[in-house]
Amino acid sequence: YSKDHEVGRRWLDTNIKELYFYLFKHFDSNNATLNDPFANRTMEQLFALMAESYNFGESVDNAALWHRQSLGNLTNRIQKRLEELQNPSDCSKAKILLCDLNKGCGFGCQLHHVAYCFFIAAATERTLVFEGDGKAWRYSNKGWEAAFLPLGKCNQANSAASRKESKPWLGPEQTDRVVFLPIVDGLSRRPKQMPLAFPKQFADELLTHHNNPSVYFVSQFIWYLMRSNSVLEKAISDAAAKIPFGKGPIVGLQIRRTDKIGTEAAFHGLDEYMKWTEHWFRIEELRNDTTLQRKVFIATDEPKVFKEARDKYPHYEIYGDSSIAETAQMNSRYTDSSLFGVVIDIQMLSRCDYLVCTFSSQVCRMGFELMQVRVGDAGHRFHSLDDIYYYGGQHSHDEIAVLSHVPASKDEFAFKKGETIGIAGNHWDGFSKGQNKQTGDNGLYPSYKTRENWRIVDFPIFNGV
Ligand code: GDP
């Protein structure tokens, strides 16, 4: 085994998928998959190829187990280090980063905001403490600890970290003992360790074992933050007991509707979610040479989706709680019950075998994030109907051209092998959108001609971990 072998294998797998996106889009927009033998045969062959590639990565030499165990070991080491950071021997002497829990947005947005504070704390070797100790939270009048374990043993009193005496953020090299962090949108001098970066300390391990080291690393912070208290833990295990996890694959759908549509995201009909779900099951069937009962778990803020799914897809077993969706929809978003509802939905999504959702939704991205810690190499276990994975406030997401490109239409732009391309999105039809960082030209390009340009950075708190 070697890192290069694994990176090369994953690259091949990704490229097969890009060919599938390209051809499927062509057949689908001409409705050809319904009646054209050429289209049908091509799709079946692509499914078989994807199944083969998946098995090559998972089954040969028991690789899935090897990846899972190696990543599990790494997770333990990272979690232990975060715990040490949050529990210094003397809070009153520790360097502190004060973070305001309330960003004033939905749960996923708030949690990503707290995780951002946590990244900065780790990058600057500071202990994270909530302003007001997280007691005032729009999501619960009992505060952060209504659902989650405390961040650690430091609070504002024992670390003498008052907002009044704190210093505003000036940058990563700042030496003041207590620093107050603004929300990410207004942050100047962002540390290089912000997503989608990952530590050079783990780079070889992560590139060997995970398809998307950036998201795996983000997930470590989310995982630590979302350690549940006993009340939430019971609610989560009760919810999980109603879904047959571990008894055949289940696809998690997160269907974000209501206030998001037309403002931050486009509408996607249930059929579109189900189309990708059906493809995934087909590949799984080929991969395991078996017939699979179709099962989905649905998380949504639109309760009507459950009825639609049951009416239109009678051969599917459908799991999920429409009462949670009702609470989510009722604009009573910022209450204890909506807090537990959304956390349970995210936790159930992370237990599914595959996700079909819109990465524009932070709820969907959180399910995907937690899945990374739970499963091992789960970087490819999703189909997003819109964005590629991103983290609010991330550094620019860059790729490297592995083949030169001459535009085939006026929508495309040129690049040479080796040039840097900033990626804005993948259209999941064989094309991505981005910009040539050398020439400034932007537009579409064939996705298979570029590969990730990982941002690998020094992250001193992880030395020796
Ligand atoms: P985003 O707006 O989808 O990016 O995610 P946010 O979490 O920031 O805000 C959306 C809010 O709507 C959530 O916090 C929930 O209160 C609610 N919501 C959206 N989708 C779901 C879902 O699938 N399940 C539940 N329970 N609530 C949801």
Short mmCIF file of C-alpha atoms and ligand atoms in Angstrom, two decimals:
data_model
loop_
_atom_site.label_atom_id
_atom_site.label_comp_id
_atom_site.label_asym_id
_atom_site.label_seq_id
_atom_site.Cartn_x
_atom_site.Cartn_y
_atom_site.Cartn_z
CA TYR A 1 0.00 0.00 0.00
CA SER A 2 1.07 3.55 -0.47
CA LYS A 3 -0.36 7.02 -0.34
CA ASP A 4 0.25 7.49 -4.07
CA HIS A 5 -1.56 4.25 -4.85
CA GLU A 6 -4.60 5.33 -2.84
CA VAL A 7 -4.62 8.85 -4.26
CA GLY A 8 -4.38 7.43 -7.78
CA ARG A 9 -7.17 4.94 -7.17
CA ARG A 10 -9.48 7.65 -5.84
CA TRP A 11 -8.67 9.86 -8.79
CA LEU A 12 -9.69 7.06 -11.14
CA ASP A 13 -12.92 6.53 -9.21
CA THR A 14 -13.75 10.24 -9.36
CA ASN A 15 -13.08 10.31 -13.07
CA ILE A 16 -15.40 7.39 -13.75
CA LYS A 17 -18.07 9.29 -11.86
CA GLU A 18 -17.44 12.41 -13.93
CA LEU A 19 -17.95 10.37 -17.11
CA TYR A 20 -21.20 9.04 -15.65
CA PHE A 21 -22.39 12.59 -14.89
CA TYR A 22 -21.51 13.70 -18.40
CA LEU A 23 -23.24 10.83 -20.19
CA PHE A 24 -26.23 10.65 -17.88
CA LYS A 25 -26.93 14.34 -18.37
CA HIS A 26 -26.86 13.83 -22.11
CA PHE A 27 -29.23 10.86 -22.05
CA ASP A 28 -31.48 12.32 -19.37
CA SER A 29 -32.02 15.64 -21.12
CA ASN A 30 -33.01 13.76 -24.28
CA ASN A 31 -35.19 11.39 -22.25
CA ALA A 32 -33.15 8.66 -23.88
CA THR A 33 -32.73 6.44 -20.83
CA LEU A 34 -36.38 5.41 -21.13
CA ASN A 35 -36.33 3.84 -24.57
CA ASP A 36 -32.91 3.97 -26.21
CA PRO A 37 -30.99 0.66 -26.03
CA PHE A 38 -27.66 2.47 -26.51
CA ALA A 39 -28.40 4.79 -23.59
CA ASN A 40 -29.61 1.94 -21.41
CA ARG A 41 -26.62 -0.23 -22.14
CA THR A 42 -24.21 2.67 -21.55
CA MET A 43 -25.80 3.49 -18.19
CA GLU A 44 -25.79 -0.15 -17.09
CA GLN A 45 -22.14 -0.44 -18.04
CA LEU A 46 -21.31 2.74 -16.14
CA PHE A 47 -23.13 1.46 -13.05
CA ALA A 48 -21.15 -1.77 -13.30
CA LEU A 49 -17.92 0.18 -13.68
CA MET A 50 -18.72 2.31 -10.61
CA ALA A 51 -19.59 -0.81 -8.62
CA GLU A 52 -16.29 -2.38 -9.67
CA SER A 53 -14.33 0.71 -8.78
CA TYR A 54 -16.06 0.96 -5.40
CA ASN A 55 -15.28 -2.68 -4.65
CA PHE A 56 -11.71 -2.23 -5.75
CA GLY A 57 -11.33 0.49 -3.13
CA GLU A 58 -13.28 -1.28 -0.38
CA SER A 59 -12.99 -5.03 -0.67
CA VAL A 60 -9.61 -5.79 -2.19
CA ASP A 61 -7.22 -6.66 0.63
CA ASN A 62 -9.87 -5.60 3.13
CA ALA A 63 -9.09 -1.97 2.40
CA ALA A 64 -12.31 -0.54 3.87
CA LEU A 65 -11.44 -1.97 7.27
CA TRP A 66 -7.90 -0.66 7.01
CA HIS A 67 -9.17 2.85 6.20
CA ARG A 68 -11.80 2.73 8.92
CA GLN A 69 -9.38 1.59 11.61
CA SER A 70 -6.69 4.07 10.61
CA LEU A 71 -9.15 6.96 10.55
CA GLY A 72 -10.70 5.82 13.84
CA ASN A 73 -7.28 5.89 15.41
CA LEU A 74 -6.61 9.37 14.00
CA THR A 75 -9.99 10.61 15.25
CA ASN A 76 -9.15 9.44 18.77
CA ARG A 77 -5.86 11.31 18.70
CA ILE A 78 -7.40 14.51 17.36
CA GLN A 79 -10.32 14.40 19.82
CA LYS A 80 -7.91 13.89 22.71
CA ARG A 81 -5.87 16.89 21.62
CA LEU A 82 -8.98 19.08 21.37
CA GLU A 83 -9.99 17.94 24.82
CA GLU A 84 -6.57 18.93 26.19
CA LEU A 85 -6.86 22.31 24.54
CA GLN A 86 -10.25 22.82 26.19
CA ASN A 87 -9.03 21.67 29.61
CA PRO A 88 -5.78 23.50 30.38
CA SER A 89 -4.23 22.97 33.81
CA ASP A 90 -5.01 26.54 34.88
CA CYS A 91 -7.84 28.39 33.13
CA SER A 92 -6.78 31.70 34.64
CA LYS A 93 -3.40 31.47 32.89
CA ALA A 94 -4.55 29.91 29.62
CA LYS A 95 -4.88 31.97 26.48
CA ILE A 96 -8.59 32.34 25.78
CA LEU A 97 -10.67 32.96 22.69
CA LEU A 98 -14.09 34.37 23.53
CA CYS A 99 -16.79 33.53 21.04
CA ASP A 100 -20.38 34.75 20.92
CA LEU A 101 -22.62 31.70 20.54
CA ASN A 102 -25.38 33.71 18.88
CA LYS A 103 -24.83 34.50 15.27
CA GLY A 104 -28.56 34.93 14.83
CA CYS A 105 -29.25 32.27 12.23
CA GLY A 106 -30.43 28.66 11.85
CA PHE A 107 -28.94 25.79 13.83
CA GLY A 108 -26.52 24.60 11.14
CA CYS A 109 -25.34 28.14 10.63
CA GLN A 110 -24.82 28.64 14.39
CA LEU A 111 -22.95 25.39 14.78
CA HIS A 112 -20.71 26.19 11.83
CA HIS A 113 -20.12 29.58 13.41
CA VAL A 114 -19.03 27.96 16.69
CA ALA A 115 -16.84 25.51 14.79
CA TYR A 116 -15.22 28.46 13.08
CA CYS A 117 -14.43 29.94 16.52
CA PHE A 118 -13.01 26.57 17.48
CA PHE A 119 -10.75 26.42 14.40
CA ILE A 120 -9.37 29.84 15.20
CA ALA A 121 -8.89 28.84 18.83
CA ALA A 122 -6.98 25.72 17.78
CA ALA A 123 -4.98 27.58 15.13
CA THR A 124 -3.89 30.18 17.71
CA GLU A 125 -3.52 27.67 20.57
CA ARG A 126 -6.27 29.22 22.64
CA THR A 127 -9.00 27.68 24.76
CA LEU A 128 -12.49 28.41 23.45
CA VAL A 129 -14.92 30.00 25.92
CA PHE A 130 -18.43 31.26 25.14
CA GLU A 131 -19.24 34.87 25.85
CA GLY A 132 -21.86 34.66 28.64
CA ASP A 133 -20.85 30.99 28.99
CA GLY A 134 -23.39 30.13 26.29
CA LYS A 135 -26.26 30.57 28.74
CA ALA A 136 -28.25 32.85 26.48
CA TRP A 137 -29.00 31.02 23.27
CA ARG A 138 -31.81 31.74 20.88
CA TYR A 139 -32.21 27.98 20.41
CA SER A 140 -32.81 27.20 24.05
CA ASN A 141 -33.39 29.23 27.17
CA LYS A 142 -31.26 26.68 28.99
CA GLY A 143 -28.33 27.58 26.79
CA TRP A 144 -25.74 25.40 25.06
CA GLU A 145 -25.84 22.78 27.78
CA ALA A 146 -29.53 22.10 27.13
CA ALA A 147 -28.23 19.75 24.46
CA PHE A 148 -24.45 19.52 24.50
CA LEU A 149 -21.61 18.89 26.89
CA PRO A 150 -19.66 21.93 28.10
CA LEU A 151 -16.78 22.99 25.85
CA GLY A 152 -14.37 22.16 28.67
CA LYS A 153 -13.63 23.18 32.21
CA CYS A 154 -12.96 26.89 31.56
CA ASN A 155 -15.69 29.49 31.89
CA GLN A 156 -15.62 33.24 32.01
CA ALA A 157 -15.24 33.32 35.81
CA ASN A 158 -12.44 30.78 36.31
CA SER A 159 -10.49 32.08 33.34
CA ALA A 160 -11.05 35.75 34.20
CA ALA A 161 -12.14 36.29 30.64
CA SER A 162 -14.60 39.15 30.67
CA ARG A 163 -15.82 40.64 27.46
CA LYS A 164 -14.97 44.10 28.79
CA GLU A 165 -11.33 43.34 29.37
CA SER A 166 -10.84 41.24 26.27
CA LYS A 167 -8.99 42.56 23.26
CA PRO A 168 -10.48 42.56 19.79
CA TRP A 169 -9.05 40.13 17.24
CA LEU A 170 -5.98 41.52 15.47
CA GLY A 171 -4.62 38.42 13.80
CA PRO A 172 -3.05 35.03 14.42
CA GLU A 173 0.15 36.36 16.04
CA GLN A 174 -1.66 38.42 18.68
CA THR A 175 -0.30 37.78 22.20
CA ASP A 176 -3.09 39.27 24.39
CA ARG A 177 -4.32 36.63 26.84
CA VAL A 178 -8.04 37.09 26.14
CA VAL A 179 -9.23 37.83 22.63
CA PHE A 180 -12.81 38.37 21.48
CA LEU A 181 -13.60 37.05 18.03
CA PRO A 182 -16.03 38.76 15.62
CA ILE A 183 -18.25 36.68 13.33
CA VAL A 184 -16.44 35.20 10.37
CA ASP A 185 -17.93 37.57 7.82
CA GLY A 186 -16.05 40.46 9.40
CA LEU A 187 -12.80 38.68 10.21
CA SER A 188 -9.59 40.22 8.99
CA ARG A 189 -6.26 38.40 8.88
CA ARG A 190 -7.74 34.93 8.78
CA PRO A 191 -5.35 32.19 9.92
CA LYS A 192 -4.09 29.95 7.13
CA GLN A 193 -5.46 26.97 9.06
CA MET A 194 -9.08 27.88 8.21
CA PRO A 195 -10.99 25.40 5.99
CA LEU A 196 -10.55 23.83 3.60
CA ALA A 197 -7.01 23.50 4.91
CA PHE A 198 -5.86 20.44 6.83
CA PRO A 199 -2.74 19.90 8.93
CA LYS A 200 0.51 18.81 7.36
CA GLN A 201 0.92 16.82 10.58
CA PHE A 202 -1.70 14.35 9.26
CA ALA A 203 -1.41 14.94 5.53
CA ASP A 204 0.03 11.56 4.55
CA GLU A 205 -2.36 9.65 6.77
CA LEU A 206 -5.37 11.57 5.51
CA LEU A 207 -4.45 11.37 1.84
CA THR A 208 -3.95 7.63 2.22
CA HIS A 209 -7.22 6.97 3.98
CA HIS A 210 -9.76 9.63 3.10
CA ASN A 211 -11.23 10.83 -0.13
CA ASN A 212 -11.75 14.37 1.20
CA PRO A 213 -9.30 15.25 4.01
CA SER A 214 -10.67 18.80 4.23
CA VAL A 215 -14.13 17.69 5.25
CA TYR A 216 -12.78 14.98 7.54
CA PHE A 217 -10.76 17.61 9.39
CA VAL A 218 -13.69 20.07 9.66
CA SER A 219 -15.77 17.21 11.01
CA GLN A 220 -13.46 16.69 13.96
CA PHE A 221 -14.42 20.09 15.35
CA ILE A 222 -18.13 19.60 14.69
CA TRP A 223 -17.94 16.16 16.32
CA TYR A 224 -16.35 17.53 19.48
CA LEU A 225 -18.87 20.37 19.74
CA MET A 226 -21.85 18.07 19.23
CA ARG A 227 -21.04 15.68 22.07
CA SER A 228 -24.54 15.25 23.52
CA ASN A 229 -25.63 15.51 27.13
CA SER A 230 -27.57 12.55 28.54
CA VAL A 231 -31.00 13.97 27.67
CA LEU A 232 -30.12 14.50 24.03
CA GLU A 233 -28.27 11.21 23.86
CA LYS A 234 -31.42 9.37 24.93
CA ALA A 235 -33.50 11.27 22.36
CA ILE A 236 -30.99 10.35 19.64
CA SER A 237 -30.90 6.67 20.53
CA ASP A 238 -34.73 6.54 20.69
CA ALA A 239 -34.89 8.07 17.21
CA ALA A 240 -32.22 5.72 15.85
CA ALA A 241 -34.08 2.70 17.24
CA LYS A 242 -37.04 3.49 14.94
CA ILE A 243 -34.87 3.20 11.83
CA PRO A 244 -33.43 -0.17 10.76
CA PHE A 245 -29.79 0.94 10.66
CA GLY A 246 -27.37 -1.90 10.04
CA LYS A 247 -30.05 -4.04 8.34
CA GLY A 248 -29.43 -3.15 4.72
CA PRO A 249 -28.50 0.19 3.23
CA ILE A 250 -30.52 3.35 3.84
CA VAL A 251 -30.15 6.53 1.84
CA GLY A 252 -30.60 9.79 3.75
CA LEU A 253 -32.46 12.56 1.96
CA GLN A 254 -32.41 16.06 3.31
CA ILE A 255 -35.00 18.13 1.56
CA ARG A 256 -34.68 21.78 2.41
CA ARG A 257 -37.66 23.88 1.47
CA THR A 258 -39.63 26.75 3.08
CA ASP A 259 -37.64 29.98 3.58
CA LYS A 260 -34.56 28.75 1.69
CA ILE A 261 -36.27 28.45 -1.69
CA GLY A 262 -35.86 31.40 -3.99
CA THR A 263 -33.59 33.19 -1.52
CA GLU A 264 -30.55 30.99 -1.02
CA ALA A 265 -31.37 27.91 -3.09
CA ALA A 266 -33.46 26.70 -6.02
CA PHE A 267 -36.37 24.28 -5.68
CA HIS A 268 -35.60 20.62 -6.32
CA GLY A 269 -38.50 18.22 -6.70
CA LEU A 270 -38.62 14.92 -4.84
CA ASP A 271 -38.18 13.05 -8.15
CA GLU A 272 -34.75 14.55 -8.57
CA TYR A 273 -33.65 13.28 -5.14
CA MET A 274 -35.11 9.87 -5.93
CA LYS A 275 -33.40 9.61 -9.30
CA TRP A 276 -29.93 9.75 -7.70
CA THR A 277 -31.11 7.52 -4.86
CA GLU A 278 -32.23 4.88 -7.35
CA HIS A 279 -28.87 5.03 -9.14
CA TRP A 280 -27.05 4.50 -5.87
CA PHE A 281 -29.16 1.46 -5.01
CA ARG A 282 -28.58 0.06 -8.49
CA ILE A 283 -24.81 0.37 -8.04
CA GLU A 284 -25.04 -1.22 -4.59
CA GLU A 285 -26.98 -4.14 -6.08
CA LEU A 286 -24.32 -4.69 -8.72
CA ARG A 287 -21.57 -4.30 -6.16
CA ASN A 288 -23.04 -6.97 -3.90
CA ASP A 289 -24.72 -9.08 -6.57
CA THR A 290 -28.03 -8.95 -4.74
CA THR A 291 -31.46 -7.33 -4.76
CA LEU A 292 -31.95 -4.62 -2.19
CA GLN A 293 -35.06 -3.37 -0.47
CA ARG A 294 -35.24 0.37 -1.13
CA LYS A 295 -35.11 2.41 2.09
CA VAL A 296 -34.79 6.13 2.66
CA PHE A 297 -34.65 8.32 5.71
CA ILE A 298 -36.06 11.79 5.08
CA ALA A 299 -35.12 14.93 7.00
CA THR A 300 -36.98 18.03 5.91
CA ASP A 301 -38.64 21.26 6.99
CA GLU A 302 -41.58 20.47 4.66
CA PRO A 303 -43.90 17.82 6.20
CA LYS A 304 -45.82 17.34 2.92
CA VAL A 305 -42.77 15.56 1.49
CA PHE A 306 -43.53 12.42 3.51
CA LYS A 307 -46.95 11.93 1.93
CA GLU A 308 -45.62 12.67 -1.54
CA ALA A 309 -42.85 10.11 -1.06
CA ARG A 310 -45.24 7.42 0.20
CA ASP A 311 -47.72 8.05 -2.63
CA LYS A 312 -45.19 8.17 -5.44
CA TYR A 313 -42.68 5.58 -4.24
CA PRO A 314 -44.73 2.72 -2.77
CA HIS A 315 -41.89 0.23 -3.20
CA TYR A 316 -39.73 2.32 -0.86
CA GLU A 317 -39.69 2.03 2.92
CA ILE A 318 -39.74 5.60 4.17
CA TYR A 319 -38.39 6.61 7.55
CA GLY A 320 -38.27 9.97 9.26
CA ASP A 321 -40.45 11.96 11.56
CA SER A 322 -43.02 14.29 10.05
CA SER A 323 -43.63 15.85 13.48
CA ILE A 324 -40.01 17.03 13.47
CA ALA A 325 -40.57 18.52 10.04
CA GLU A 326 -43.67 20.29 11.32
CA THR A 327 -41.75 21.83 14.19
CA ALA A 328 -39.05 22.89 11.78
CA GLN A 329 -41.59 24.45 9.45
CA MET A 330 -43.65 26.23 12.06
CA ASN A 331 -41.23 29.03 12.32
CA SER A 332 -40.89 28.15 15.98
CA ARG A 333 -37.32 27.48 14.96
CA TYR A 334 -35.67 28.77 18.02
CA THR A 335 -37.07 26.54 20.74
CA ASP A 336 -35.92 23.46 22.62
CA SER A 337 -38.08 21.14 20.55
CA SER A 338 -36.83 22.52 17.25
CA LEU A 339 -33.28 22.28 18.60
CA PHE A 340 -33.68 18.58 19.41
CA GLY A 341 -35.55 18.01 16.14
CA VAL A 342 -32.84 19.39 13.92
CA VAL A 343 -30.04 17.73 15.89
CA ILE A 344 -31.83 14.37 15.65
CA ASP A 345 -32.32 14.80 11.90
CA ILE A 346 -28.63 15.63 11.44
CA GLN A 347 -27.58 12.68 13.58
CA MET A 348 -29.82 10.28 11.64
CA LEU A 349 -28.52 11.60 8.31
CA SER A 350 -24.98 10.92 9.49
CA ARG A 351 -25.93 7.28 10.21
CA CYS A 352 -27.23 6.66 6.68
CA ASP A 353 -25.12 4.90 4.07
CA TYR A 354 -25.37 7.64 1.49
CA LEU A 355 -26.80 11.17 1.34
CA VAL A 356 -28.78 12.90 -1.36
CA CYS A 357 -29.30 16.55 -0.51
CA THR A 358 -28.38 20.13 -1.35
CA PHE A 359 -25.03 21.19 0.05
CA SER A 360 -26.37 24.75 0.04
CA SER A 361 -28.13 23.68 3.25
CA GLN A 362 -26.02 23.66 6.38
CA VAL A 363 -28.24 20.91 7.79
CA CYS A 364 -27.25 18.63 4.94
CA ARG A 365 -23.58 19.56 5.20
CA MET A 366 -23.61 18.80 8.92
CA GLY A 367 -25.04 15.35 8.31
CA PHE A 368 -22.26 14.75 5.81
CA GLU A 369 -19.65 16.09 8.22
CA LEU A 370 -20.64 13.86 11.11
CA MET A 371 -20.78 10.87 8.74
CA GLN A 372 -17.04 11.32 8.12
CA VAL A 373 -16.14 10.71 11.73
CA ARG A 374 -18.59 7.86 12.08
CA VAL A 375 -17.85 5.83 8.97
CA GLY A 376 -14.23 6.24 7.98
CA ASP A 377 -13.69 7.14 4.35
CA ALA A 378 -17.11 8.57 3.50
CA GLY A 379 -15.95 11.50 1.38
CA HIS A 380 -17.74 10.13 -1.70
CA ARG A 381 -20.97 9.05 -0.02
CA PHE A 382 -23.15 11.89 -1.21
CA HIS A 383 -24.89 13.39 -4.15
CA SER A 384 -25.48 17.11 -3.81
CA LEU A 385 -28.14 18.59 -6.07
CA ASP A 386 -26.43 21.95 -6.00
CA ASP A 387 -23.15 23.09 -4.41
CA ILE A 388 -19.94 21.23 -3.89
CA TYR A 389 -18.88 20.90 -0.27
CA TYR A 390 -17.83 24.23 1.23
CA TYR A 391 -17.36 25.91 4.56
CA GLY A 392 -18.59 29.49 5.12
CA GLY A 393 -15.55 31.78 5.30
CA GLN A 394 -13.22 29.22 3.71
CA HIS A 395 -10.05 30.19 1.83
CA SER A 396 -10.38 29.99 -1.95
CA HIS A 397 -10.95 26.46 -3.19
CA ASP A 398 -8.36 25.68 -5.85
CA GLU A 399 -7.67 22.88 -8.27
CA ILE A 400 -4.76 22.08 -10.56
CA ALA A 401 -5.16 21.37 -14.25
CA VAL A 402 -3.94 17.86 -15.07
CA LEU A 403 -4.74 18.29 -18.77
CA SER A 404 -4.73 21.43 -20.90
CA HIS A 405 -8.06 22.68 -22.19
CA VAL A 406 -9.04 24.41 -25.41
CA PRO A 407 -12.57 25.84 -25.11
CA ALA A 408 -15.16 23.95 -27.16
CA SER A 409 -17.76 26.70 -26.79
CA LYS A 410 -17.90 30.33 -25.77
CA ASP A 411 -19.04 29.31 -22.26
CA GLU A 412 -15.71 27.60 -21.60
CA PHE A 413 -12.26 28.99 -20.84
CA ALA A 414 -8.74 27.85 -21.67
CA PHE A 415 -6.02 26.58 -19.36
CA LYS A 416 -2.74 24.77 -19.53
CA LYS A 417 -1.68 21.72 -17.63
CA GLY A 418 -0.33 22.77 -14.22
CA GLU A 419 -2.29 26.00 -13.98
CA THR A 420 -4.40 26.80 -10.91
CA ILE A 421 -8.17 26.88 -11.33
CA GLY A 422 -10.42 28.35 -8.63
CA ILE A 423 -13.53 26.14 -8.52
CA ALA A 424 -16.91 27.74 -7.86
CA GLY A 425 -19.07 24.66 -8.41
CA ASN A 426 -19.59 21.36 -10.13
CA HIS A 427 -22.68 21.19 -12.32
CA TRP A 428 -22.75 17.39 -11.99
CA ASP A 429 -23.05 17.08 -15.75
CA GLY A 430 -19.37 16.68 -16.58
CA PHE A 431 -18.67 20.40 -16.28
CA SER A 432 -17.50 22.60 -13.44
CA LYS A 433 -17.51 26.35 -13.13
CA GLY A 434 -14.45 28.30 -12.16
CA GLN A 435 -11.69 30.67 -13.02
CA ASN A 436 -8.20 30.40 -14.43
CA LYS A 437 -6.16 32.08 -11.70
CA GLN A 438 -3.37 32.93 -14.14
CA THR A 439 -5.41 34.58 -16.88
CA GLY A 440 -8.52 35.63 -14.96
CA ASP A 441 -10.76 33.93 -17.57
CA ASN A 442 -13.81 32.23 -16.15
CA GLY A 443 -16.68 29.99 -17.15
CA LEU A 444 -17.12 26.26 -17.60
CA TYR A 445 -14.57 23.48 -18.01
CA PRO A 446 -14.66 19.68 -18.16
CA SER A 447 -14.40 18.51 -14.55
CA TYR A 448 -12.09 15.60 -15.37
CA LYS A 449 -9.28 17.92 -16.45
CA THR A 450 -8.51 19.19 -12.95
CA ARG A 451 -7.84 17.71 -9.56
CA GLU A 452 -7.82 19.06 -6.01
CA ASN A 453 -5.03 21.34 -4.95
CA TRP A 454 -5.18 20.49 -1.25
CA ARG A 455 -4.31 23.25 1.18
CA ILE A 456 -1.88 21.55 3.52
CA VAL A 457 -0.72 23.79 6.38
CA ASP A 458 1.33 23.66 9.54
CA PHE A 459 -0.98 23.27 12.54
CA PRO A 460 1.32 23.40 15.57
CA ILE A 461 -1.12 22.11 18.23
CA PHE A 462 -1.09 18.79 16.40
CA ASN A 463 2.67 18.31 16.60
CA GLY A 464 3.39 14.84 17.92
CA VAL A 465 -0.30 13.86 17.93
P1 GDP B 1 -29.78 26.19 6.10
O1 GDP B 1 -30.60 27.43 6.17
O2 GDP B 1 -30.50 25.06 5.46
O3 GDP B 1 -28.43 26.42 5.50
O4 GDP B 1 -29.51 25.65 7.58
P2 GDP B 1 -29.65 26.33 9.00
O5 GDP B 1 -29.52 25.24 10.00
O6 GDP B 1 -28.71 27.46 9.16
O7 GDP B 1 -31.14 26.90 9.10
C1 GDP B 1 -32.25 26.13 8.76
C2 GDP B 1 -33.15 25.82 9.94
O8 GDP B 1 -34.39 25.30 9.42
C3 GDP B 1 -32.59 24.71 10.81
O9 GDP B 1 -31.80 25.18 11.84
C4 GDP B 1 -33.86 24.01 11.30
O10 GDP B 1 -34.43 24.71 12.37
C5 GDP B 1 -34.77 24.11 10.09
N1 GDP B 1 -34.53 22.95 9.19
C6 GDP B 1 -34.09 22.99 7.91
N2 GDP B 1 -33.99 21.75 7.39
C7 GDP B 1 -34.35 20.89 8.37
C8 GDP B 1 -34.45 19.47 8.46
O11 GDP B 1 -34.16 18.71 7.53
N3 GDP B 1 -34.86 18.95 9.65
C9 GDP B 1 -35.17 19.76 10.71
N4 GDP B 1 -35.56 19.18 11.84
N5 GDP B 1 -35.10 21.09 10.67
C10 GDP B 1 -34.69 21.66 9.51
#
